[in-house]
Amino acid sequence: MADQARLLETEARSRKTSALQSLLSIRYGTSGWGTTAFPEYGLMRPDPEYMRQWSERWFTAGNAALGLSGAVDGLTLQLRSGSRMPSPELTPVASLHTPAWMHERQAGVGIGFVGPRSIHFAGLMRSLARHGRARLRFSESLSYEVAENTMRLSDRVAHGILWADGLQENMSKVWTGLLAVIDQVRAEGPTETELREDVAMLRKTVEHPSWPLVVMDRLITDELFGVPTETTDDLIATLERSTPADYQALVDEVFPTALALVPDGVAILDARFTPVPIWSQHAAQGREYRLQAPRTALQGQMTRLAVGDSAISLTFGVGQVVNVAFAECQVALAWDDGSRTLISRDSFRLHIRPADWTGGAEILKALDARLPKNRVVPMGPRPNPDPESLSGAMAPAARPTRRRWTFNWRRAVIAGTMLIAFYVLAAILRVALGGH
């Protein structure tokens, strides 16, 4: 099991977090679909008994679907009986109020929407991407790629993302351009010509040799979600009946769910969007601890750790608080030196290094007593020096090199001669001007 876990961890570390994963994480925190943006901490120290119980619950005949591209003789799968498991929960982070935006280190602008699982929603995302390409690539030459993607989150809900890349210096224009595209479709809808082209494109896709694989994937997904599968003819008929007004109404429905990722440095001036909270709204009530060796007097005065019965919080300054309720702690990474890294339901991350604080042993004891045992993951040795340490002497600042002072006779004589000449010239001018 340890060998397989190591292989899976190696694979996981080779993957980069996508804009889609970041959007889902910001929207849903560390539960359900939001977990796709986080490392698979369970692979660090796999528990054989827990894995056995998990597999007995999930790997069952009632929760599996198999697709084959051709007939296979004598194929049987020995799976225990079981029930179809529900899709991941779709509970947004409580402090998130959409439409919202957040700065993220991405090479483009991404806007995510939550909408109905329907052919109309997928069609809307395609329409937005077409309008975006027409404007940002072919008209303004700001983006090389303008793309969209839809993904089913449950039997009734889907997620759509609109993405456009660009140079760093053009990102503000890319952002305003995408918003203008959304507002245009919201006000006018796609044209009748666009709608006919969308149907024609789907018909052409159906004729492609790979289309049966698309159908098979849809059949499997519908089986796992427990919903009936619409035929391709039904989907095409639905699109043929669509009107621009249908898409206008759909934009009105999904725009309030908009969540945007924009690169650092892009100012968000659209009043419809509010920033995603990056600090907790409340601090824990309990015993407070101070840094043992603050690096500056201001840091020592402002930074404090509070440990209560139900939560722990770290305050860096006025309004800068990270709070994690013990009941909402999704994972607690336990390091050999006693450090603990807590990640909350709403994705807040709090690292505590007991050696940084007066009463560090007491802090560690309180954490171990209050944190849910099934959330603790042993992580092994902590990096040394710890890059997240809050105390200890800072590296000495480089002092400016002082030049050794020496007396230069040559420069002194030249300076003195010039000074005497200046006074003589001034006296001559004064006499010539009659003493004025």
Short mmCIF file of C-alpha atoms in Angstrom, two decimals:
data_model
loop_
_atom_site.label_atom_id
_atom_site.label_comp_id
_atom_site.label_asym_id
_atom_site.label_seq_id
_atom_site.Cartn_x
_atom_site.Cartn_y
_atom_site.Cartn_z
CA MET A 1 0.00 0.00 0.00
CA ALA A 2 2.83 2.41 0.83
CA ASP A 3 4.40 1.80 -2.60
CA GLN A 4 1.12 2.50 -4.41
CA ALA A 5 0.54 5.61 -2.31
CA ARG A 6 4.00 6.88 -3.25
CA LEU A 7 3.26 6.37 -6.95
CA LEU A 8 -0.04 8.23 -6.66
CA GLU A 9 1.63 11.05 -4.73
CA THR A 10 4.31 11.30 -7.43
CA GLU A 11 1.62 11.59 -10.07
CA ALA A 12 -0.30 14.19 -8.05
CA ARG A 13 2.74 16.42 -7.56
CA SER A 14 3.38 16.50 -11.30
CA ARG A 15 0.00 18.14 -11.89
CA LYS A 16 -0.46 21.90 -11.71
CA THR A 17 -3.55 23.51 -10.21
CA SER A 18 -5.77 24.74 -13.02
CA ALA A 19 -7.98 27.81 -13.04
CA LEU A 20 -11.01 25.51 -12.87
CA GLN A 21 -9.69 23.82 -9.72
CA SER A 22 -8.92 27.20 -8.14
CA LEU A 23 -12.44 28.45 -8.87
CA LEU A 24 -14.02 25.35 -7.36
CA SER A 25 -11.78 25.61 -4.29
CA ILE A 26 -12.63 29.28 -3.71
CA ARG A 27 -16.34 28.58 -4.16
CA TYR A 28 -16.66 25.36 -2.15
CA GLY A 29 -13.69 25.49 0.23
CA THR A 30 -12.15 22.22 1.33
CA SER A 31 -15.20 20.03 0.82
CA GLY A 32 -16.69 18.30 -2.19
CA TRP A 33 -15.45 19.63 -5.52
CA GLY A 34 -13.27 22.19 -3.74
CA THR A 35 -10.81 19.49 -2.66
CA THR A 36 -9.52 19.04 -6.22
CA ALA A 37 -7.14 22.00 -5.73
CA PHE A 38 -5.52 20.54 -2.60
CA PRO A 39 -2.79 17.91 -2.20
CA GLU A 40 -3.94 14.36 -1.45
CA TYR A 41 -2.76 14.37 2.15
CA GLY A 42 -4.13 10.90 2.77
CA LEU A 43 -1.32 9.51 0.62
CA MET A 44 1.30 10.75 3.08
CA ARG A 45 0.56 8.09 5.69
CA PRO A 46 -2.12 5.71 4.36
CA ASP A 47 -4.11 3.83 7.00
CA PRO A 48 -4.83 0.27 5.75
CA GLU A 49 -7.94 -0.15 7.90
CA TYR A 50 -9.40 3.17 6.80
CA MET A 51 -8.69 2.31 3.15
CA ARG A 52 -10.41 -1.06 3.54
CA GLN A 53 -13.54 0.54 4.98
CA TRP A 54 -13.55 3.23 2.30
CA SER A 55 -13.22 0.72 -0.56
CA GLU A 56 -16.01 -1.46 0.85
CA ARG A 57 -18.31 1.54 0.79
CA TRP A 58 -17.38 3.03 -2.58
CA PHE A 59 -16.17 0.15 -4.79
CA THR A 60 -19.50 -1.65 -5.17
CA ALA A 61 -21.70 -2.83 -8.00
CA GLY A 62 -24.23 -0.10 -7.24
CA ASN A 63 -21.63 2.66 -7.54
CA ALA A 64 -19.74 1.57 -10.66
CA ALA A 65 -20.20 1.89 -14.41
CA LEU A 66 -18.12 0.30 -17.16
CA GLY A 67 -17.95 1.32 -20.81
CA LEU A 68 -16.57 -0.91 -23.56
CA SER A 69 -15.90 -0.03 -27.19
CA GLY A 70 -16.66 -3.56 -28.35
CA ALA A 71 -17.98 -6.93 -27.26
CA VAL A 72 -15.91 -8.87 -24.72
CA ASP A 73 -16.64 -12.53 -24.12
CA GLY A 74 -16.75 -13.87 -20.60
CA LEU A 75 -16.07 -10.58 -18.81
CA THR A 76 -17.21 -10.56 -15.18
CA LEU A 77 -16.45 -8.18 -12.34
CA GLN A 78 -16.57 -9.49 -8.80
CA LEU A 79 -17.93 -6.48 -6.92
CA ARG A 80 -19.82 -6.61 -3.67
CA SER A 81 -23.33 -5.22 -3.61
CA GLY A 82 -23.84 -1.62 -2.55
CA SER A 83 -25.68 1.63 -3.19
CA ARG A 84 -25.05 4.49 -5.61
CA MET A 85 -23.14 7.15 -3.67
CA PRO A 86 -24.32 10.76 -3.80
CA SER A 87 -22.35 13.36 -5.74
CA PRO A 88 -20.11 15.74 -3.73
CA GLU A 89 -21.92 18.37 -1.70
CA LEU A 90 -22.35 21.82 -3.24
CA THR A 91 -22.25 24.07 -0.18
CA PRO A 92 -20.47 27.36 -0.98
CA VAL A 93 -18.14 28.99 1.53
CA ALA A 94 -20.31 31.02 3.91
CA SER A 95 -18.23 34.22 3.62
CA LEU A 96 -18.29 34.20 -0.21
CA HIS A 97 -20.75 36.63 -1.77
CA THR A 98 -20.89 36.48 -5.56
CA PRO A 99 -20.33 38.06 -8.01
CA ALA A 100 -16.82 38.11 -6.57
CA TRP A 101 -13.19 38.32 -7.67
CA MET A 102 -9.81 37.22 -6.36
CA HIS A 103 -6.23 37.82 -7.43
CA GLU A 104 -4.51 34.62 -8.51
CA ARG A 105 -1.18 33.83 -10.14
CA GLN A 106 -2.63 32.73 -13.47
CA ALA A 107 -1.61 33.66 -17.01
CA GLY A 108 -5.07 34.90 -17.84
CA VAL A 109 -8.54 35.81 -16.63
CA GLY A 110 -11.04 33.12 -15.68
CA ILE A 111 -14.71 33.61 -14.80
CA GLY A 112 -16.72 30.70 -13.41
CA PHE A 113 -20.50 30.31 -13.27
CA VAL A 114 -22.83 27.79 -11.66
CA GLY A 115 -25.86 26.93 -13.77
CA PRO A 116 -28.32 24.19 -14.66
CA ARG A 117 -27.09 20.91 -16.12
CA SER A 118 -28.51 21.50 -19.58
CA ILE A 119 -27.61 21.78 -23.23
CA HIS A 120 -28.60 25.45 -23.00
CA PHE A 121 -25.94 26.18 -20.36
CA ALA A 122 -23.26 24.48 -22.46
CA GLY A 123 -24.50 26.47 -25.47
CA LEU A 124 -24.29 29.71 -23.52
CA MET A 125 -20.65 29.06 -22.60
CA ARG A 126 -19.85 28.34 -26.26
CA SER A 127 -21.55 31.58 -27.28
CA LEU A 128 -19.58 33.61 -24.73
CA ALA A 129 -16.32 32.05 -25.96
CA ARG A 130 -17.17 32.86 -29.60
CA HIS A 131 -17.92 36.48 -28.75
CA GLY A 132 -14.76 36.62 -26.65
CA ARG A 133 -12.58 35.33 -29.50
CA ALA A 134 -14.15 37.76 -31.95
CA ARG A 135 -13.33 40.68 -29.69
CA LEU A 136 -10.14 39.80 -27.80
CA ARG A 137 -8.30 37.84 -30.50
CA PHE A 138 -9.52 38.89 -33.92
CA SER A 139 -10.50 42.50 -33.20
CA GLU A 140 -8.22 43.74 -30.40
CA SER A 141 -5.34 41.18 -30.60
CA LEU A 142 -5.17 40.89 -26.81
CA SER A 143 -5.68 37.15 -26.30
CA TYR A 144 -4.33 34.13 -28.12
CA GLU A 145 -6.71 31.71 -26.44
CA VAL A 146 -10.32 32.34 -25.47
CA ALA A 147 -11.91 29.10 -24.33
CA GLU A 148 -14.77 27.64 -22.32
CA ASN A 149 -15.54 24.45 -20.48
CA THR A 150 -18.55 22.99 -18.73
CA MET A 151 -18.49 20.26 -16.11
CA ARG A 152 -21.35 18.53 -14.35
CA LEU A 153 -21.24 18.85 -10.58
CA SER A 154 -24.40 16.91 -9.77
CA ASP A 155 -27.52 15.52 -11.40
CA ARG A 156 -28.92 19.06 -11.70
CA VAL A 157 -26.00 21.49 -11.46
CA ALA A 158 -23.09 22.26 -13.79
CA HIS A 159 -20.09 24.60 -13.67
CA GLY A 160 -18.95 26.68 -16.62
CA ILE A 161 -15.68 28.59 -17.02
CA LEU A 162 -14.80 31.32 -19.52
CA TRP A 163 -11.05 31.81 -19.95
CA ALA A 164 -8.86 34.29 -21.85
CA ASP A 165 -5.08 34.60 -21.74
CA GLY A 166 -2.94 37.65 -22.45
CA LEU A 167 0.23 39.54 -21.66
CA GLN A 168 0.56 40.88 -18.14
CA GLU A 169 0.41 44.49 -19.32
CA ASN A 170 -2.86 43.78 -21.17
CA MET A 171 -4.72 41.89 -18.45
CA SER A 172 -6.88 44.84 -17.42
CA LYS A 173 -8.12 45.14 -21.01
CA VAL A 174 -8.73 41.38 -21.18
CA TRP A 175 -10.80 41.58 -17.98
CA THR A 176 -12.93 44.50 -19.17
CA GLY A 177 -13.27 42.85 -22.59
CA LEU A 178 -14.68 39.63 -21.10
CA LEU A 179 -17.15 41.61 -19.01
CA ALA A 180 -18.23 43.56 -22.10
CA VAL A 181 -18.82 40.27 -23.94
CA ILE A 182 -20.97 38.92 -21.10
CA ASP A 183 -22.96 42.15 -20.92
CA GLN A 184 -23.48 42.12 -24.69
CA VAL A 185 -24.88 38.58 -24.70
CA ARG A 186 -26.97 39.48 -21.66
CA ALA A 187 -28.46 42.48 -23.45
CA GLU A 188 -28.84 41.07 -26.96
CA GLY A 189 -28.39 37.31 -26.78
CA PRO A 190 -26.73 35.34 -29.58
CA THR A 191 -27.93 36.16 -33.08
CA GLU A 192 -30.17 33.75 -34.97
CA THR A 193 -27.23 33.07 -37.26
CA GLU A 194 -25.07 32.07 -34.29
CA LEU A 195 -27.73 29.70 -33.02
CA ARG A 196 -27.98 27.98 -36.41
CA GLU A 197 -24.18 27.72 -36.58
CA ASP A 198 -24.13 26.12 -33.12
CA VAL A 199 -26.61 23.45 -34.24
CA ALA A 200 -24.61 22.85 -37.42
CA MET A 201 -21.42 22.46 -35.40
CA LEU A 202 -23.07 19.87 -33.15
CA ARG A 203 -24.33 17.92 -36.17
CA LYS A 204 -20.81 17.96 -37.62
CA THR A 205 -19.39 16.73 -34.31
CA VAL A 206 -21.86 13.84 -34.29
CA GLU A 207 -20.44 12.67 -37.61
CA HIS A 208 -16.88 12.51 -36.24
CA PRO A 209 -15.53 8.97 -35.62
CA SER A 210 -14.85 9.78 -31.95
CA TRP A 211 -18.48 10.73 -31.22
CA PRO A 212 -19.44 7.26 -29.88
CA LEU A 213 -16.83 7.72 -27.13
CA VAL A 214 -18.47 11.03 -26.18
CA VAL A 215 -21.85 9.31 -25.99
CA MET A 216 -20.41 6.48 -23.92
CA ASP A 217 -18.86 8.94 -21.48
CA ARG A 218 -22.23 10.70 -21.13
CA LEU A 219 -23.99 7.38 -20.55
CA ILE A 220 -21.52 6.40 -17.83
CA THR A 221 -21.73 9.78 -16.11
CA ASP A 222 -25.53 9.76 -16.20
CA GLU A 223 -25.52 6.27 -14.71
CA LEU A 224 -23.31 7.38 -11.81
CA PHE A 225 -25.44 10.48 -11.22
CA GLY A 226 -28.61 8.41 -11.52
CA VAL A 227 -30.28 10.49 -14.24
CA PRO A 228 -31.79 9.47 -17.60
CA THR A 229 -29.70 10.11 -20.70
CA GLU A 230 -31.00 12.44 -23.40
CA THR A 231 -30.46 11.17 -26.91
CA THR A 232 -28.39 13.15 -29.38
CA ASP A 233 -31.52 13.84 -31.44
CA ASP A 234 -33.24 15.28 -28.35
CA LEU A 235 -30.27 17.57 -27.67
CA ILE A 236 -30.21 18.84 -31.24
CA ALA A 237 -33.97 19.42 -31.19
CA THR A 238 -33.63 21.44 -27.98
CA LEU A 239 -30.97 23.65 -29.55
CA GLU A 240 -33.07 24.14 -32.69
CA ARG A 241 -35.95 25.47 -30.57
CA SER A 242 -33.69 27.89 -28.67
CA THR A 243 -34.09 31.65 -29.07
CA PRO A 244 -31.83 34.60 -28.21
CA ALA A 245 -34.21 35.40 -25.36
CA ASP A 246 -33.54 31.97 -23.82
CA TYR A 247 -29.85 32.77 -23.57
CA GLN A 248 -30.48 36.29 -22.27
CA ALA A 249 -32.59 34.83 -19.47
CA LEU A 250 -29.90 32.24 -18.72
CA VAL A 251 -27.22 34.95 -18.38
CA ASP A 252 -29.52 36.75 -15.93
CA GLU A 253 -29.82 33.50 -13.98
CA VAL A 254 -26.13 32.57 -13.76
CA PHE A 255 -24.41 35.98 -13.58
CA PRO A 256 -25.09 36.35 -9.82
CA THR A 257 -22.93 33.24 -9.32
CA ALA A 258 -19.93 34.71 -11.19
CA LEU A 259 -16.53 34.17 -9.58
CA ALA A 260 -13.48 35.67 -11.29
CA LEU A 261 -9.76 34.98 -11.10
CA VAL A 262 -7.61 37.90 -12.22
CA PRO A 263 -3.81 38.30 -12.16
CA ASP A 264 -2.11 40.48 -9.56
CA GLY A 265 -2.07 44.13 -10.49
CA VAL A 266 -5.46 44.17 -12.22
CA ALA A 267 -7.76 46.70 -10.57
CA ILE A 268 -11.40 45.60 -10.33
CA LEU A 269 -13.53 48.71 -10.79
CA ASP A 270 -16.83 47.01 -11.65
CA ALA A 271 -19.03 47.60 -8.60
CA ARG A 272 -20.96 44.39 -9.25
CA PHE A 273 -17.96 42.35 -8.06
CA THR A 274 -16.82 42.18 -4.44
CA PRO A 275 -13.42 40.85 -3.31
CA VAL A 276 -13.20 37.32 -1.93
CA PRO A 277 -12.40 37.64 1.81
CA ILE A 278 -8.74 36.87 2.51
CA TRP A 279 -9.04 37.35 6.29
CA SER A 280 -11.38 35.83 8.84
CA GLN A 281 -14.19 37.95 10.21
CA HIS A 282 -13.71 36.93 13.86
CA ALA A 283 -10.89 36.00 16.22
CA ALA A 284 -10.96 33.20 18.75
CA GLN A 285 -11.79 34.00 22.36
CA GLY A 286 -9.35 32.40 24.76
CA ARG A 287 -5.86 32.60 26.16
CA GLU A 288 -3.48 34.82 24.21
CA TYR A 289 0.17 34.10 23.51
CA ARG A 290 2.96 36.42 22.40
CA LEU A 291 5.95 35.80 20.17
CA GLN A 292 9.00 34.60 22.03
CA ALA A 293 11.53 36.51 19.93
CA PRO A 294 9.77 39.04 17.69
CA ARG A 295 11.86 40.38 14.85
CA THR A 296 10.65 43.94 15.36
CA ALA A 297 8.95 45.81 18.17
CA LEU A 298 5.89 46.36 15.96
CA GLN A 299 5.64 42.66 15.16
CA GLY A 300 5.84 41.81 18.83
CA GLN A 301 3.07 44.28 19.62
CA MET A 302 0.68 43.34 16.80
CA THR A 303 1.14 39.57 16.43
CA ARG A 304 -0.69 37.33 18.85
CA LEU A 305 -2.11 33.83 18.99
CA ALA A 306 -5.41 33.09 20.72
CA VAL A 307 -6.43 29.56 21.69
CA GLY A 308 -9.99 29.00 22.86
CA ASP A 309 -12.18 26.00 23.53
CA SER A 310 -13.67 25.99 20.03
CA ALA A 311 -11.18 27.82 17.81
CA ILE A 312 -7.66 29.15 17.34
CA SER A 313 -6.71 32.39 15.62
CA LEU A 314 -3.55 34.21 14.60
CA THR A 315 -3.65 38.00 14.41
CA PHE A 316 -1.03 39.85 12.36
CA GLY A 317 -2.51 43.32 12.72
CA VAL A 318 -5.75 45.28 12.70
CA GLY A 319 -8.26 43.38 10.57
CA GLN A 320 -5.70 40.72 9.65
CA VAL A 321 -6.93 37.58 11.39
CA VAL A 322 -6.81 33.92 10.40
CA ASN A 323 -9.29 31.89 12.45
CA VAL A 324 -9.86 28.13 12.37
CA ALA A 325 -12.69 26.54 14.33
CA PHE A 326 -11.65 23.10 15.54
CA ALA A 327 -14.92 21.56 14.37
CA GLU A 328 -14.36 23.09 10.91
CA CYS A 329 -10.75 21.92 10.60
CA GLN A 330 -10.59 19.66 7.55
CA VAL A 331 -6.97 18.61 7.97
CA ALA A 332 -4.25 19.11 10.60
CA LEU A 333 -0.74 18.44 9.32
CA ALA A 334 1.42 17.27 12.23
CA TRP A 335 5.17 17.84 11.91
CA ASP A 336 7.87 16.15 14.00
CA ASP A 337 8.97 19.42 15.66
CA GLY A 338 5.45 19.97 17.06
CA SER A 339 4.35 22.39 14.33
CA ARG A 340 0.76 22.10 13.16
CA THR A 341 -0.72 23.33 9.89
CA LEU A 342 -4.51 23.67 10.03
CA ILE A 343 -6.77 24.09 6.99
CA SER A 344 -10.36 25.11 7.63
CA ARG A 345 -13.62 24.39 5.83
CA ASP A 346 -13.43 27.82 4.15
CA SER A 347 -9.82 27.21 2.98
CA PHE A 348 -8.08 29.38 5.56
CA ARG A 349 -4.64 28.04 6.44
CA LEU A 350 -2.98 28.53 9.81
CA HIS A 351 0.56 27.35 10.63
CA ILE A 352 1.61 27.19 14.28
CA ARG A 353 5.22 26.60 15.29
CA PRO A 354 5.23 26.17 19.08
CA ALA A 355 8.87 27.27 19.34
CA ASP A 356 7.81 30.73 18.13
CA TRP A 357 5.57 31.38 21.12
CA THR A 358 5.86 31.77 24.85
CA GLY A 359 4.08 28.77 26.29
CA GLY A 360 4.58 26.76 23.10
CA ALA A 361 4.28 23.40 24.87
CA GLU A 362 0.92 24.49 26.30
CA ILE A 363 -0.30 25.50 22.83
CA LEU A 364 0.63 22.11 21.38
CA LYS A 365 -1.11 20.30 24.22
CA ALA A 366 -4.29 22.33 23.68
CA LEU A 367 -4.26 21.64 19.93
CA ASP A 368 -3.79 17.91 20.33
CA ALA A 369 -6.66 17.82 22.82
CA ARG A 370 -9.10 19.82 20.67
CA LEU A 371 -8.38 18.78 17.07
CA PRO A 372 -10.42 15.88 15.64
CA LYS A 373 -8.16 12.81 15.67
CA ASN A 374 -9.30 11.66 12.24
CA ARG A 375 -8.10 14.95 10.71
CA VAL A 376 -4.47 14.65 11.84
CA VAL A 377 -1.93 13.63 9.17
CA PRO A 378 1.68 12.90 10.25
CA MET A 379 4.03 14.80 7.92
CA GLY A 380 7.52 13.93 9.16
CA PRO A 381 10.37 16.45 9.61
CA ARG A 382 9.79 20.15 9.14
CA PRO A 383 12.09 22.14 6.79
CA ASN A 384 15.06 23.64 8.62
CA PRO A 385 15.12 26.58 8.80
CA ASP A 386 11.34 26.78 8.81
CA PRO A 387 10.27 29.30 6.13
CA GLU A 388 7.08 30.02 8.10
CA SER A 389 8.74 30.79 11.42
CA LEU A 390 7.52 34.07 12.90
CA SER A 391 10.31 34.65 15.41
CA GLY A 392 14.07 34.68 15.59
CA ALA A 393 16.71 37.12 14.49
CA MET A 394 16.44 38.40 10.96
CA ALA A 395 19.44 38.21 8.66
CA PRO A 396 21.67 41.21 9.40
CA ALA A 397 21.14 44.00 6.93
CA ALA A 398 24.10 44.80 4.75
CA ARG A 399 25.85 47.90 6.04
CA PRO A 400 27.01 50.48 3.51
CA THR A 401 30.77 50.38 3.07
CA ARG A 402 32.34 53.45 4.67
CA ARG A 403 35.08 55.05 2.63
CA ARG A 404 38.26 55.71 4.57
CA TRP A 405 38.84 59.46 4.92
CA THR A 406 42.27 60.67 3.79
CA PHE A 407 43.62 64.20 3.36
CA ASN A 408 44.53 65.00 -0.28
CA TRP A 409 46.98 67.93 -0.46
CA ARG A 410 46.67 68.34 -4.24
CA ARG A 411 42.88 68.72 -4.12
CA ALA A 412 43.17 71.11 -1.17
CA VAL A 413 45.57 73.45 -3.02
CA ILE A 414 43.36 73.51 -6.13
CA ALA A 415 40.24 74.23 -4.08
CA GLY A 416 41.99 77.02 -2.14
CA THR A 417 43.30 78.68 -5.32
CA MET A 418 39.85 78.66 -6.89
CA LEU A 419 38.31 80.17 -3.74
CA ILE A 420 40.88 83.06 -3.71
CA ALA A 421 40.27 83.73 -7.41
CA PHE A 422 36.53 83.93 -6.77
CA TYR A 423 36.96 86.56 -4.01
CA VAL A 424 39.37 88.65 -6.17
CA LEU A 425 36.91 88.62 -9.07
CA ALA A 426 34.09 89.67 -6.76
CA ALA A 427 36.15 92.61 -5.43
CA ILE A 428 36.99 93.82 -8.96
CA LEU A 429 33.35 93.72 -9.97
CA ARG A 430 32.31 95.64 -6.87
CA VAL A 431 34.81 98.44 -7.65
CA ALA A 432 33.81 98.52 -11.30
CA LEU A 433 30.16 98.90 -10.37
CA GLY A 434 30.86 101.76 -8.01
CA GLY A 435 30.47 99.84 -4.83
CA HIS A 436 27.00 98.59 -5.68
#
